[in-house]
Coordinates of C-alpha atoms in Angstrom, one line a residue:
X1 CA 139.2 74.5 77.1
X2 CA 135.9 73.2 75.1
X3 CA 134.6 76.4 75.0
X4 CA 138.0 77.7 73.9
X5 CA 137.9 75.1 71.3
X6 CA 134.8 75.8 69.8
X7 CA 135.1 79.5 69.9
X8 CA 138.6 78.4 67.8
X9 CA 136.3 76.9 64.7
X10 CA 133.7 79.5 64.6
X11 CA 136.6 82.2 64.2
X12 CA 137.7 80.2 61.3
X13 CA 135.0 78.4 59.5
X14 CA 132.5 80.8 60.6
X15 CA 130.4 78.6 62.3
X16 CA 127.7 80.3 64.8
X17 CA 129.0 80.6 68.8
X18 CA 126.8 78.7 71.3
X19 CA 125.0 80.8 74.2
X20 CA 128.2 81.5 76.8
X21 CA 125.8 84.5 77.9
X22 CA 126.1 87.7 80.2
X23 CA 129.0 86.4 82.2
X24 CA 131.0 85.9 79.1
X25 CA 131.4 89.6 78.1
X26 CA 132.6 92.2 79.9
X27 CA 131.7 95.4 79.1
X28 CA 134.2 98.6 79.5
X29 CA 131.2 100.1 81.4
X30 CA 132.6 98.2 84.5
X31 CA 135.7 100.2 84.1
X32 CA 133.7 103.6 83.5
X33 CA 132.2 102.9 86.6
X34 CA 135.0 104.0 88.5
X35 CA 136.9 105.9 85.6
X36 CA 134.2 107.3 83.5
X37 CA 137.0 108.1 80.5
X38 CA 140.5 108.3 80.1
X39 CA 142.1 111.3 77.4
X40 CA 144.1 109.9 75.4
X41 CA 148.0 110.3 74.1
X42 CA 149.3 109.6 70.4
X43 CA 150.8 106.3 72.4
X44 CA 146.9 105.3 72.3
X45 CA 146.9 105.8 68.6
X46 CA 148.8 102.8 67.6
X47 CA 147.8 99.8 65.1
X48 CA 147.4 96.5 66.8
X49 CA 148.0 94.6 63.8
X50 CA 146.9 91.8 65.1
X51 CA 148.0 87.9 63.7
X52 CA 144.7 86.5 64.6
X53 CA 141.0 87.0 63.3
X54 CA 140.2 90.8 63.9
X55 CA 138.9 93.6 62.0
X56 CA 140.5 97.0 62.7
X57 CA 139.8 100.7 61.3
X58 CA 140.8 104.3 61.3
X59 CA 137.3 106.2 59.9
X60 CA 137.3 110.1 59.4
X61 CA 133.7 111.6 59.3
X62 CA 133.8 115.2 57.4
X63 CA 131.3 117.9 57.9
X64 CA 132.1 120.3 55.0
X65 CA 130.7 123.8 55.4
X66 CA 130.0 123.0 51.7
X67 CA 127.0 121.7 53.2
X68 CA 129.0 117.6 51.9
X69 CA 129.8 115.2 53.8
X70 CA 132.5 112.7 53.7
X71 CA 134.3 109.9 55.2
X72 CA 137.6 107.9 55.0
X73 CA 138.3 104.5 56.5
X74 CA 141.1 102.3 56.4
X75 CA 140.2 98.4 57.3
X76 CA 142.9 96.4 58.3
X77 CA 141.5 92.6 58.5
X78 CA 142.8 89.1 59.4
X79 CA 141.2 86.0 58.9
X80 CA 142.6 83.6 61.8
X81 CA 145.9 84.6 61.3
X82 CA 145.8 83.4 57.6
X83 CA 145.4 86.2 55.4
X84 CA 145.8 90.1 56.1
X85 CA 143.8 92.1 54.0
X86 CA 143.9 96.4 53.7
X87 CA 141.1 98.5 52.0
X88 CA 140.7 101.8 51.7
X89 CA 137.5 103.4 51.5
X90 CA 136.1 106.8 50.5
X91 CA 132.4 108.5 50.4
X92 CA 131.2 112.1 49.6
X93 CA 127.1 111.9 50.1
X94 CA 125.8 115.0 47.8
X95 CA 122.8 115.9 50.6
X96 CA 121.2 118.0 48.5
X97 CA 120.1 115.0 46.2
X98 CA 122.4 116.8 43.4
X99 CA 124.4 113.8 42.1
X100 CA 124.5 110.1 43.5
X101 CA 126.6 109.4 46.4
X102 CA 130.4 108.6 45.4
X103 CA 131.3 105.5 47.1
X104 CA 134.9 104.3 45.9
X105 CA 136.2 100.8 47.6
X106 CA 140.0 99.7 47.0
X107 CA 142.2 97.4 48.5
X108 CA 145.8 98.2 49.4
X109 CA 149.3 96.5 48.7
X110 CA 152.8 96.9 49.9
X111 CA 151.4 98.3 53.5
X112 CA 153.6 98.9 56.4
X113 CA 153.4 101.1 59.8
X114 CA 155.6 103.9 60.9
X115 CA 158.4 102.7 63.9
X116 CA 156.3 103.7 66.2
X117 CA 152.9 102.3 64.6
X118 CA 151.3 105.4 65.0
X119 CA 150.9 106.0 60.9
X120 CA 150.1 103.9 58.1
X121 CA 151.2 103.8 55.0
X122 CA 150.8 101.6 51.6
X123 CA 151.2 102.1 47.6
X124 CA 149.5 105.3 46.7
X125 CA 148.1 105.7 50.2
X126 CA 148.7 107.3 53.7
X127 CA 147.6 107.9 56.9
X128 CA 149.9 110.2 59.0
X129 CA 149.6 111.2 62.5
X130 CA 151.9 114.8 63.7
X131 CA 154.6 114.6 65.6
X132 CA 152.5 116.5 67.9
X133 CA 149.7 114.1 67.9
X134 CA 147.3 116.1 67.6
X135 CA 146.5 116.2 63.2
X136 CA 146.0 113.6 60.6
X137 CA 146.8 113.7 56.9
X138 CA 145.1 111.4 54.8
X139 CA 146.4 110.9 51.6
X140 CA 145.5 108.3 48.8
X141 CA 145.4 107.9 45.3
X142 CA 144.1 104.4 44.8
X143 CA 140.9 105.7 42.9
X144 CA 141.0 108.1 39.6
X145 CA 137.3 108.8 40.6
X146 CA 138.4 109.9 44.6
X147 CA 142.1 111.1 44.6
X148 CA 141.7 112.2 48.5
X149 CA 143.7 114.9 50.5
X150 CA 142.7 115.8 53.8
X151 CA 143.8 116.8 57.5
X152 CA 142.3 116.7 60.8
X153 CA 143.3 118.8 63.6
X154 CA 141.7 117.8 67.1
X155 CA 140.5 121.1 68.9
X156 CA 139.0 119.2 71.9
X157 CA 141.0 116.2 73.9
X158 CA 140.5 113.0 72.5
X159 CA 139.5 109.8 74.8
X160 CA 138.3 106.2 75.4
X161 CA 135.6 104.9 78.0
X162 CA 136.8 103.4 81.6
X163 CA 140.4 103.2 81.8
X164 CA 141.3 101.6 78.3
X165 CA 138.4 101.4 76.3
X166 CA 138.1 97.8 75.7
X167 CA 135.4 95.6 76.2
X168 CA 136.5 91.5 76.7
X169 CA 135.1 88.4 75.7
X170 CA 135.5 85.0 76.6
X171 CA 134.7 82.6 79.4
X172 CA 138.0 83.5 81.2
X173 CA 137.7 87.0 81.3
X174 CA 141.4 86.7 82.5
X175 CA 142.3 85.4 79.2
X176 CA 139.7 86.8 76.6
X177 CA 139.1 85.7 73.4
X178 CA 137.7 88.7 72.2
X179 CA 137.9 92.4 72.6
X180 CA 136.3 95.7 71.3
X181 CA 137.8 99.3 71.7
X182 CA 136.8 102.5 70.4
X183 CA 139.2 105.5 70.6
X184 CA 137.7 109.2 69.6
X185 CA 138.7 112.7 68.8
X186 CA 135.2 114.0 68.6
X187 CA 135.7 117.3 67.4
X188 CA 138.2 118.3 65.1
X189 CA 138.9 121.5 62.5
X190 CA 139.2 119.6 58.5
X191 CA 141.1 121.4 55.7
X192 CA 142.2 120.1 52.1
X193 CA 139.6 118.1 49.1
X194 CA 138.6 115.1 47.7
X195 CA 138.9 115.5 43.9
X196 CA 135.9 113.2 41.3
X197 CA 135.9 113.4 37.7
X198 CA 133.5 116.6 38.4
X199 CA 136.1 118.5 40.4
X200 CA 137.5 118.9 43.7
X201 CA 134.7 118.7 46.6
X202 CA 136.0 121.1 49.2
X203 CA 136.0 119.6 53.0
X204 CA 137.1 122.9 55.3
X205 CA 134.7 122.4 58.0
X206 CA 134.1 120.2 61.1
X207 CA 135.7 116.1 61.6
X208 CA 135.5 113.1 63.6
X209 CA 137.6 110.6 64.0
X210 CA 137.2 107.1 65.4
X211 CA 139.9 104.4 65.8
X212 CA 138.4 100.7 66.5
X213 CA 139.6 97.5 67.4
X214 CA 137.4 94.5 66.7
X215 CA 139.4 91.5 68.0
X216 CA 137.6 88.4 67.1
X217 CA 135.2 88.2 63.9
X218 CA 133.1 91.2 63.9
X219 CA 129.8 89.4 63.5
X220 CA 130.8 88.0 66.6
X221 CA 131.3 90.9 68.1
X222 CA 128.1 93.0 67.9
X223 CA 124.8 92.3 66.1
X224 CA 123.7 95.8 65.9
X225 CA 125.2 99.1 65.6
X226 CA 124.6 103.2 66.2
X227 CA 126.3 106.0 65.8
X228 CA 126.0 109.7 66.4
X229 CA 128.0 112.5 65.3
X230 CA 126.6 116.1 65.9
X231 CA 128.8 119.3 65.1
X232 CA 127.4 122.7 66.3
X233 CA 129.4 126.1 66.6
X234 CA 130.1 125.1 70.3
X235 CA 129.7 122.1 71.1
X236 CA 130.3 118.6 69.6
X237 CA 128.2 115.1 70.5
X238 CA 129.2 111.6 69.4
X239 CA 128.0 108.4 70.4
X240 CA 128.6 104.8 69.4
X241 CA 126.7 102.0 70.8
X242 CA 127.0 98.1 70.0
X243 CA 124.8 95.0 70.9
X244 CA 126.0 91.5 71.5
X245 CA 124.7 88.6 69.7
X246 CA 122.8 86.6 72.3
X247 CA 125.9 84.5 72.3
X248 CA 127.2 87.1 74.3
X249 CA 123.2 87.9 76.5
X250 CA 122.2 90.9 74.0
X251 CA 124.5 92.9 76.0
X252 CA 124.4 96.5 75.2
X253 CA 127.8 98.7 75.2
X254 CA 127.5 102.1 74.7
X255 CA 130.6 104.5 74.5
X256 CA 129.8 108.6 74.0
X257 CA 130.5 111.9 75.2
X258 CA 130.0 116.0 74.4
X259 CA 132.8 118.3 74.5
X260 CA 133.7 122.0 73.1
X261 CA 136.9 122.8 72.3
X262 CA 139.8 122.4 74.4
X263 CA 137.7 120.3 77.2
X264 CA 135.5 117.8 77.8
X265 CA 132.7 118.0 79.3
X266 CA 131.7 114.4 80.3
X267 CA 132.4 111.4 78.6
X268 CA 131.7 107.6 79.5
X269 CA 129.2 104.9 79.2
X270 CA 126.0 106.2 80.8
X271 CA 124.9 107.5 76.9
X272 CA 121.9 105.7 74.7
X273 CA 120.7 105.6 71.6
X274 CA 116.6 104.8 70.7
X275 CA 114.8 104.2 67.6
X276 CA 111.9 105.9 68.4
X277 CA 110.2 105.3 65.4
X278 CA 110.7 102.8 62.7
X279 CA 109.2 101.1 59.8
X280 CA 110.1 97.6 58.1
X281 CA 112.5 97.6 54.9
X282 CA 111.0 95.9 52.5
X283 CA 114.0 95.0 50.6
X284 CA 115.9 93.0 53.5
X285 CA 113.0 93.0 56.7
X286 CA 115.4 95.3 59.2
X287 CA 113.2 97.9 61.1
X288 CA 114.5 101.2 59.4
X289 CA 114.7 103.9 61.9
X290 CA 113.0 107.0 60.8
X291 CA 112.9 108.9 64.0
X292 CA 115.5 108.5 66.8
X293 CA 116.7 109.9 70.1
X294 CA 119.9 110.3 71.7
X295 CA 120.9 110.6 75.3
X296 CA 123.9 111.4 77.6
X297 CA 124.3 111.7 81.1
X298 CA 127.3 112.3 83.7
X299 CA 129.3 114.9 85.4
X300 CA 132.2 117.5 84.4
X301 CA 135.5 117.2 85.9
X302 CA 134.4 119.9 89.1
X303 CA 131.6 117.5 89.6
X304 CA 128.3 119.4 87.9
X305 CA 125.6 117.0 86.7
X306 CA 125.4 116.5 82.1
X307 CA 122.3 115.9 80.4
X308 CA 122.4 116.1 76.9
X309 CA 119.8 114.7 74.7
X310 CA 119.3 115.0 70.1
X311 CA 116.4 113.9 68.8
X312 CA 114.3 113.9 65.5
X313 CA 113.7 112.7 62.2
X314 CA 116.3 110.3 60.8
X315 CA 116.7 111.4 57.1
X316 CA 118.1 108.1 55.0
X317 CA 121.0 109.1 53.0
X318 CA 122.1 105.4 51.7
X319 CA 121.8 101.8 52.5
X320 CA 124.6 99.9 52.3
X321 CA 124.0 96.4 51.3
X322 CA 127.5 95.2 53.0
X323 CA 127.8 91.8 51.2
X324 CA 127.4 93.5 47.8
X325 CA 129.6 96.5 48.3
X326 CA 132.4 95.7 50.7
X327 CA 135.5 94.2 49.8
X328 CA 135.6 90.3 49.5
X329 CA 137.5 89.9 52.5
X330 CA 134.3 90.6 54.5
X331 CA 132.7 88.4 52.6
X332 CA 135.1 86.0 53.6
X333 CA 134.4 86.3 57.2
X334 CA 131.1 86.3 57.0
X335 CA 130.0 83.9 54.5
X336 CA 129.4 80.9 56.2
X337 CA 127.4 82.6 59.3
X338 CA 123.8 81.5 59.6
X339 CA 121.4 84.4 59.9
X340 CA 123.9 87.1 59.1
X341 CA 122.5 89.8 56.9
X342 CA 124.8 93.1 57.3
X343 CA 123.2 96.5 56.3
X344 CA 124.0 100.2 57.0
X345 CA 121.6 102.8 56.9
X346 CA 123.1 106.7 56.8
X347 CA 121.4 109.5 58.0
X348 CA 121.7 113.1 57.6
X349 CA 118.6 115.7 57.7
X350 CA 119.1 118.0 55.6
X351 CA 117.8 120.7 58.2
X352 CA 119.8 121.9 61.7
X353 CA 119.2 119.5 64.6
X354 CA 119.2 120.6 68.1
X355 CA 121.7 119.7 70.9
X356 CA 120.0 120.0 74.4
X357 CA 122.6 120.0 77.1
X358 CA 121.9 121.0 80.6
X359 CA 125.6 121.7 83.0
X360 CA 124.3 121.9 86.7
X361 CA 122.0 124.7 86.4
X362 CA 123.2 126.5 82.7
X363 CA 121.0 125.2 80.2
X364 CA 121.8 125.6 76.8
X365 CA 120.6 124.9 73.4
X366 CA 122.4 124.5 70.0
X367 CA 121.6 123.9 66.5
X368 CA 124.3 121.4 64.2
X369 CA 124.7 119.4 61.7
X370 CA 124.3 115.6 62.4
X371 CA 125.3 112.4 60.9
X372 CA 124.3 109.2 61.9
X373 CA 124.5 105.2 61.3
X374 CA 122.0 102.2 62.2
X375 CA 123.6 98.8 61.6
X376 CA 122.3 95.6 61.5
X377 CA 124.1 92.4 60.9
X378 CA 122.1 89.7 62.6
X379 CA 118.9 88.9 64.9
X380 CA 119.1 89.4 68.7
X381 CA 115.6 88.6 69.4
X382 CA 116.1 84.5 70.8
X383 CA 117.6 86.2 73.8
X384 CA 114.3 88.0 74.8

């Protein structure tokens, strides 16, 4: 109940968690060990809307054949139960160095959730899943500089690790605390534009998108994050990977998979991402990947052995200062934590990168366009 107690305040006040350790996380990997993924249904598509501290997002990543690349992400945030807050957010990076990333940040009023919670919807903004469940419209209007309309169409299954996705925390693992859950439809056709005061950008190409549930404070939740997304011809790759705060042991949760369209080939937890290489930032002291390897292993459904690895040079597209750019909700959570120092850095080289995938015996090779995050919010090193 102490525990309980304590973990009560830092939700609120944003005090740092004491060292519960290893036994107080369980990872969904214990799950995958028995039920490496589960495909998912639009029932698995649903806001939580939780009314307790938890961070929770719909992100679209765009692969334009344009050669741009774009994302859309709604937040929907509560601080303790107090105060809901909604943002929309839009990006277009201009990889050929032609104009400054756009990066437009807005927050949303008058938002509400279709009967069956499966679409969102709020002034000048909307989020629409098919009756079908298997496209997404994304509509908003919230910024003159980023009026956004888009669909996704899935053209592979969509799924979660183990048999639900979620990862729990809390001392009574019974009755957690805390959760994490990532849901993916990692390979999807995009139509339809972004328009900016220079025109409409033009998004026809390849998508991702990535549902997640953070549900406790997200600093909490995971100290460092990476993410893959690789889109060839054939074949798609994503990967997203999360380490505890040595509140929680350092644990590391990794949730991936590679699939073509209409199947998947293996999906799970047995999936890694490296920094191979890396060099200190000077301007915040984070070790800035600038080479990095990914890795996936498993089996197909008719029980043939996966190995899949991408590995290169990073390419930094941004940084993302996250206390100077997000919305002041964030700010809000994380203000008061000792030691928190949130960046993103975005990569995307500007050249093809290789997906090298062996199925049993078939080994096959692919060049694709990749886009990929390294996050870091706070130090993991005092559990070494």
């Amino acid at each position: 109940m102490f525990n309980w107690a304590k973990q009560t305040l830092a939700n609120v006040v944003g005090t740092e968690e004491p060292i519960y350790g290893p036994s107080a996380i369980k990872s969904v990997a214990e799950d995958a060990k028995s039920t490496p993924y589960t495909e998912i249904s639009r029932d698995d598509l649903k806001w939580n809307a939780l009314d307790q501290t938890s961070v929770e997002t719909q992100v679209f990543y765009f692969m334009a054949d344009s050669g741009h690349i774009g994302l859309a992400q709604i937040i929907y945030s509560n601080v303790a139960g107090i105060r809901t807050t909604v943002q929309f957010n839009s990006k277009i990076f201009y990889t050929d160095g032609s104009k400054p990333h756009l990066w437009c940040s807005n927050p949303l009023s008058e938002v509400d959730f279709s009967e069956d919670k499966t679409s969102f919807y709020a002034k000048d903004c909307a989020v629409v899943l098919s009756e079908d469940g298997k496209s997404y419209t994304i509509k908003s209007m919230n910024d003159e500089r980023s009026i956004v309309n888009l669909k996704l169409t899935r053209t592979a299954p969509g799924f979660v690790a183990g048999k639900d996705g979620k990862t729990l925390y809390g001392t009574d693992l019974a009755n957690p605390w805390g959760t994490m859950r990532h849901a993916f439809w990692p390979r999807c056709e995009a139509e339809g534009s972004i328009v900016t005061p220079d025109g409409p950008v033009d998004f026809k190409g390849r998508a991702v998108y990535i549902m997640c549930l953070q549900g406790m404070k997200p600093h909490h939740a995971a100290a460092r994050w990476n993410f893959l997304d690789f889109q060839g011809p054939n074949y798609s790759a994503i990967l997203m990977e999360f380490t505890t705060p040595p509140s929680y042991g350092a644990t590391v949760v990794d949730v991936g998979g590679i699939v073509k369209d209409g199947e998947i080939i293996t999906a799970g937890t047995t999936c890694r991402a490296t920094h191979t290489k890396t060099k200190q930032d000077t301007v915040n002291g984070w070790p800035e990947p600038t080479e990095a390897k990914y890795t996936w292993s498993g089996t197909t459904k008719d029980g043939k052995t996966v190995e899949a690895v991408v590995e290169g040079p990073t390419e930094r597209q941004d940084c993302v200062d996250v206390m100077a750019e997000v919305p002041g909700f964030v700010k809000t959570i994380v203000a008061n934590a000792a030691g928190t120092k949130p960046y993103i850095y975005q990569f995307a080289p500007h050249k093809p990168v290789t997906l090298k995938l062996k199925i049993g015996d078939e080994e096959i090779t692919e060049e694709g366009r990749l886009f990929s995050e390294a996050t870091f919010i706070s130090a993991i090193e005092e559990a070494k």
